[in-house]
Coordinates of C-alpha atoms in Angstrom, one line a residue:
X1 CA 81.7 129.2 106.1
X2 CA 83.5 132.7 106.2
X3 CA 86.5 131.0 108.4
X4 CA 87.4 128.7 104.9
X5 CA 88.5 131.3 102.7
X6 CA 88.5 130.3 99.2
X7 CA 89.9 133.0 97.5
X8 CA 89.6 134.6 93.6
X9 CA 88.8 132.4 90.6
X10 CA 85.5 131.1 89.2
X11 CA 84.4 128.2 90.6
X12 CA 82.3 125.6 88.7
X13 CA 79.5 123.0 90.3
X14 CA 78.0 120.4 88.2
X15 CA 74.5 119.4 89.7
X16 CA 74.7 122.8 91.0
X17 CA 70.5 123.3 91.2
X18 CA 69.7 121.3 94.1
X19 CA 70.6 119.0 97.3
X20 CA 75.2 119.2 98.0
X21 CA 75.6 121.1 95.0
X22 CA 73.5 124.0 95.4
X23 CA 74.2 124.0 99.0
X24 CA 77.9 124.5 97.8
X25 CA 77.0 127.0 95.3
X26 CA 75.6 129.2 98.2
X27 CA 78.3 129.0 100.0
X28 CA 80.9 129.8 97.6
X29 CA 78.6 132.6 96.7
X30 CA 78.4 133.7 100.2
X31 CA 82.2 134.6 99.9
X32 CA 82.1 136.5 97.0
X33 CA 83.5 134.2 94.7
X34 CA 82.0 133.8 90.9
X35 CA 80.0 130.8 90.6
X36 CA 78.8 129.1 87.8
X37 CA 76.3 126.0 87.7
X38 CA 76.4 122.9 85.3
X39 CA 72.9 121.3 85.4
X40 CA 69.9 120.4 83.2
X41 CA 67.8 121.9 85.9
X42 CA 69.7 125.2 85.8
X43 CA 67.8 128.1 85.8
X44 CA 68.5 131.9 85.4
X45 CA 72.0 133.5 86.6
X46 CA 72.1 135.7 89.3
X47 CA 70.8 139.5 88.1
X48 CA 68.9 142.3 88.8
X49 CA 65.9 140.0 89.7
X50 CA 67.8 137.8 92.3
X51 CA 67.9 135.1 90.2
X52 CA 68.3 131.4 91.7
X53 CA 70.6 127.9 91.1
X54 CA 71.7 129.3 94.8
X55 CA 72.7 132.7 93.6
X56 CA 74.9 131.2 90.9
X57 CA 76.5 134.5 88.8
X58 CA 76.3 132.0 86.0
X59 CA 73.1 128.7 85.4
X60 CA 73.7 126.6 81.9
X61 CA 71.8 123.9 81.2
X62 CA 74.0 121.1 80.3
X63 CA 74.1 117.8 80.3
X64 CA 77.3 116.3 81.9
X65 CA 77.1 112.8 80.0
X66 CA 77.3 115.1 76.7
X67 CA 81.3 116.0 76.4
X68 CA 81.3 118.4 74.2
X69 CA 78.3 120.0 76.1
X70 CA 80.6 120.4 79.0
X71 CA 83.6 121.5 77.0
X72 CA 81.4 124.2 75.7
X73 CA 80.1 125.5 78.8
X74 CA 83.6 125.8 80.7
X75 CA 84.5 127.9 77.8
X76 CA 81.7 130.0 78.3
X77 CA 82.3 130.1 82.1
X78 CA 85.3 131.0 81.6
X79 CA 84.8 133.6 78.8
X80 CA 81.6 135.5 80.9
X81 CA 83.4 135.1 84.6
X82 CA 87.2 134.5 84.1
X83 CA 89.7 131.6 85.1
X84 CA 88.1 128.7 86.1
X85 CA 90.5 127.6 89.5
X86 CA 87.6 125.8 91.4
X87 CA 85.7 122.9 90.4
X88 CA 83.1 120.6 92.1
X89 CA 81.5 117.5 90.9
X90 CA 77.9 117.0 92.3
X91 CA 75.9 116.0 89.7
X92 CA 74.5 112.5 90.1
X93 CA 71.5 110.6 90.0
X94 CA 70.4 107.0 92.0
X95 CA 68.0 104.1 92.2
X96 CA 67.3 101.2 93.4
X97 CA 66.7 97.6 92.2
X98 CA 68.0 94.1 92.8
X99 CA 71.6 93.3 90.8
X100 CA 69.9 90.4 89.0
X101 CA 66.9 92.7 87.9
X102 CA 68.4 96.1 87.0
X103 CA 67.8 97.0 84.1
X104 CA 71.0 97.7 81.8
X105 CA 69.7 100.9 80.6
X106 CA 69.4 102.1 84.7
X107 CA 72.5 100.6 84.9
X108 CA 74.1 103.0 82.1
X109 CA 72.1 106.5 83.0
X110 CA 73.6 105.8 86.9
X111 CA 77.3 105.4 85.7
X112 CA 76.8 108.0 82.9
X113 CA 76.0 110.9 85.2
X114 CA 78.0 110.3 87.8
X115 CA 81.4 108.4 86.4
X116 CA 81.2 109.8 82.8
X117 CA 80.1 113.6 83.8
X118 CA 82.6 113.8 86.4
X119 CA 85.1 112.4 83.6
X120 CA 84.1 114.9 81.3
X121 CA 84.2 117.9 84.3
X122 CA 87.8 117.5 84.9
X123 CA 89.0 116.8 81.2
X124 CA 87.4 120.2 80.3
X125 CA 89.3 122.0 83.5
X126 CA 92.1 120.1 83.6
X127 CA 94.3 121.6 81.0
X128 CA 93.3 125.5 81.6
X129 CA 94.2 124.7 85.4
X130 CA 97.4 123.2 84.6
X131 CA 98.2 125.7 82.4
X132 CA 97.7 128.3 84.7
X133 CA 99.5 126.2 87.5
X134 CA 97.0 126.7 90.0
X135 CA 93.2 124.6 90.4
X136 CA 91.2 122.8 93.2
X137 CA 88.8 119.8 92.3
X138 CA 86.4 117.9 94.6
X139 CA 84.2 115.3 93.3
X140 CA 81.2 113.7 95.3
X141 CA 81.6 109.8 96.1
X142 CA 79.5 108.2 98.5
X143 CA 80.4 105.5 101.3
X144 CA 78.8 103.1 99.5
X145 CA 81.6 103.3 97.0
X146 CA 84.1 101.2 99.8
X147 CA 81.3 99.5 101.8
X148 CA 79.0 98.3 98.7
X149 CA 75.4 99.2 98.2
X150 CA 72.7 96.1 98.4
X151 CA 69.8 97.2 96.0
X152 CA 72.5 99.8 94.3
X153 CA 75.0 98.3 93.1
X154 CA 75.2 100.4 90.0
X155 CA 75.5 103.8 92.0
X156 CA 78.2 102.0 94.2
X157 CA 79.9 101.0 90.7
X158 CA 80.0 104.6 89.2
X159 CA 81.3 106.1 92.5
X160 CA 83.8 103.5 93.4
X161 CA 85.1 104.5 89.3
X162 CA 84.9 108.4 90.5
X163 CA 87.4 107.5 93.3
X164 CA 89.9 105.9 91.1
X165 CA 89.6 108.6 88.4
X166 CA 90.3 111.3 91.3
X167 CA 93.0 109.7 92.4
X168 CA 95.0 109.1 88.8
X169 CA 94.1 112.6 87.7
X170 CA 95.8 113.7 91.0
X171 CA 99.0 112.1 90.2
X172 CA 98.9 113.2 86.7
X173 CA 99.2 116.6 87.9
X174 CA 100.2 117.1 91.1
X175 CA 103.4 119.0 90.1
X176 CA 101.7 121.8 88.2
X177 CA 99.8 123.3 90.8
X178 CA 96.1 121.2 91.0
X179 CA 94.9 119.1 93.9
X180 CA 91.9 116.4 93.2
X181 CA 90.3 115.1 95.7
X182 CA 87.3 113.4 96.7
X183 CA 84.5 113.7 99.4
X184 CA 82.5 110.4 100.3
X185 CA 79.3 111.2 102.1
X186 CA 76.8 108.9 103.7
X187 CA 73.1 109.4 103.8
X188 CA 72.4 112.8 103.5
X189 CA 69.0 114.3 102.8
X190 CA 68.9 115.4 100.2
X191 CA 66.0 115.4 97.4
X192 CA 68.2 112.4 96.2
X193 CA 67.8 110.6 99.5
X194 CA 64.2 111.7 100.1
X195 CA 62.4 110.9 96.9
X196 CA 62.4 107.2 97.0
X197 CA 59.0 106.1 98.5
X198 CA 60.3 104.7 101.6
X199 CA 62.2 107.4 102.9
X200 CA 60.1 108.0 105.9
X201 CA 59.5 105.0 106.8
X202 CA 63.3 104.3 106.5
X203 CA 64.5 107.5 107.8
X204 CA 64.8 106.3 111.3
X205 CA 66.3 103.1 110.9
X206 CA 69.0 105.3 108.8
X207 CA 69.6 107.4 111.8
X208 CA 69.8 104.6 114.5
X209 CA 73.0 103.2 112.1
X210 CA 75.1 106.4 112.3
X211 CA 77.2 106.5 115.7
X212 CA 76.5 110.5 115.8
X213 CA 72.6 109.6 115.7
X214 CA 71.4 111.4 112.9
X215 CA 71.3 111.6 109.0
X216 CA 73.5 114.3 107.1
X217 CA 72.3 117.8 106.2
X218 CA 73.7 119.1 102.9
X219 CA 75.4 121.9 105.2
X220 CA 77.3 119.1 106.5
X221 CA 79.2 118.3 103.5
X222 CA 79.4 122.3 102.2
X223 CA 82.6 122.7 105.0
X224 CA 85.2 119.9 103.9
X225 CA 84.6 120.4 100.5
X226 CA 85.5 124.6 101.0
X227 CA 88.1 122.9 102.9
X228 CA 89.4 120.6 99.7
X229 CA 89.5 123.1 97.6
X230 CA 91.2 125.8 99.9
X231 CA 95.0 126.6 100.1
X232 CA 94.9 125.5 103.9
X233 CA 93.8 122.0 101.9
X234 CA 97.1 123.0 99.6
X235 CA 99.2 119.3 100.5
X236 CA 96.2 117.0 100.1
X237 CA 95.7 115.6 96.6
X238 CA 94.3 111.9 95.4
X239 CA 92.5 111.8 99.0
X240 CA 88.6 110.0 99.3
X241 CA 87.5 112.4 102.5
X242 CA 84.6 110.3 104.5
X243 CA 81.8 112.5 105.8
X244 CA 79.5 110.8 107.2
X245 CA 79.0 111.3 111.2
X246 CA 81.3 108.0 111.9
X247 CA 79.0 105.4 109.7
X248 CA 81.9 103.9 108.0
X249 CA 85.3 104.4 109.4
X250 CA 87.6 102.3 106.6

């Protein structure tokens, strides 16, 4: 992904230690630019041993439904690798169950990670980018966030909430200097994708759906979101970017 340059800063990935995120975190890593994951399965930084997290200068083990948790480890971020000016919200978790049989607490853990981290993410950055009148965020939705998600309806909910939050924090502060936007994948596979039982046995049926014949790669989604947060990106803000090899064309 050398052809998107992203340019300086410190760039921060929630979810960072597997599947989009740490498919992200190589790549940002891959051009030199500091890197810093936000995830309970973090492990160490990047060092004389090689390290892992996708050679991430920076793991921390946080939990993104804790806000202060998040508020403390930007400040870290910040203090060990400089300005954060790069964000990207991965971090997410999903099930599945019937609407009239999920559980409330499934119900909460869904939205929590992926609505309420992402909240908390961008309330941490927000002001240091703004003050610095300069910042890129892009925040993982998911198709099923317009088209609705039998069996998931709670994962749909959270995601359809990420959308709207990206696109009020983008006019909030769209005249000092930060974009948000939002990428909206289909199936990709992921360890997200391919730990419920029935991948497999689903897998084709998945492909047969998607007009370019197959499911996603994580690669696949690494490109528009270097693309969001890059300066050749620099007049989109508020958008909801479908990736997703033409399953859903709204």
């Amino acid at each position: 992904m050398r052809d998107i340059e992203i340019g300086g800063g410190t760039a921060i990935v929630t979810g960072g230690s597997g599947g989009i995120g740490q498919a992200v975190v190589t790549a940002l890593s891959g051009q030199g630019v500091r890197t810093a994951v936000l995830d309970p399965a973090a492990t160490s930084a990047k060092g004389p041993s090689g390290g892992s997290s996708g050679g991430a200068d920076l793991a921390l083990d946080c939990d993104v439904r804790d806000a202060a948790a998040v508020q403390a480890a930007v400040a870290r971020v910040e203090e060990e690798l400089g300005p954060a000016l790069h964000l990207v919200c991965a971090a997410g978790v999903v099930s599945e169950a019937p609407l009239a049989e999920l559980d409330p607490a499934e119900f909460r853990r869904v939205v929590e990670v992926s609505l309420y981290g992402t909240f908390h993410a961008i309330r941490a950055v927000l002001p240091r980018m703004s003050a610095r009148g300069r910042g890129g965020i892009v925040a993982m939705s998911t198709g099923w966030a317009t088209k609705g998600y039998p069996n998931g309806a709670h994962y749909a909910a959270a995601k359809a909430g990420v959308e709207a939050l990206v696109k009020s924090a983008a006019l909030e502060v769209a005249t000092l200097g930060v974009r948000v936007n939002a990428l909206a994948p289909g199936p990709v596979e992921t360890p997200m994708l391919t730990g419920f039982p029935d991948y497999h046995a689903r897998a084709a049926d998945r492909a047969r759906a998607i007009p370019m014949g197959r499911v996603g790669q994580a690669g696949d989604i690494v490109g528009p979101t270097l693309f969001l947060l890059s300066d050749a990106a620099g007049y989109m803000t508020g958008q909801v970017v479908q990736v997703n090899g033409g399953l859903l064309m709204p």
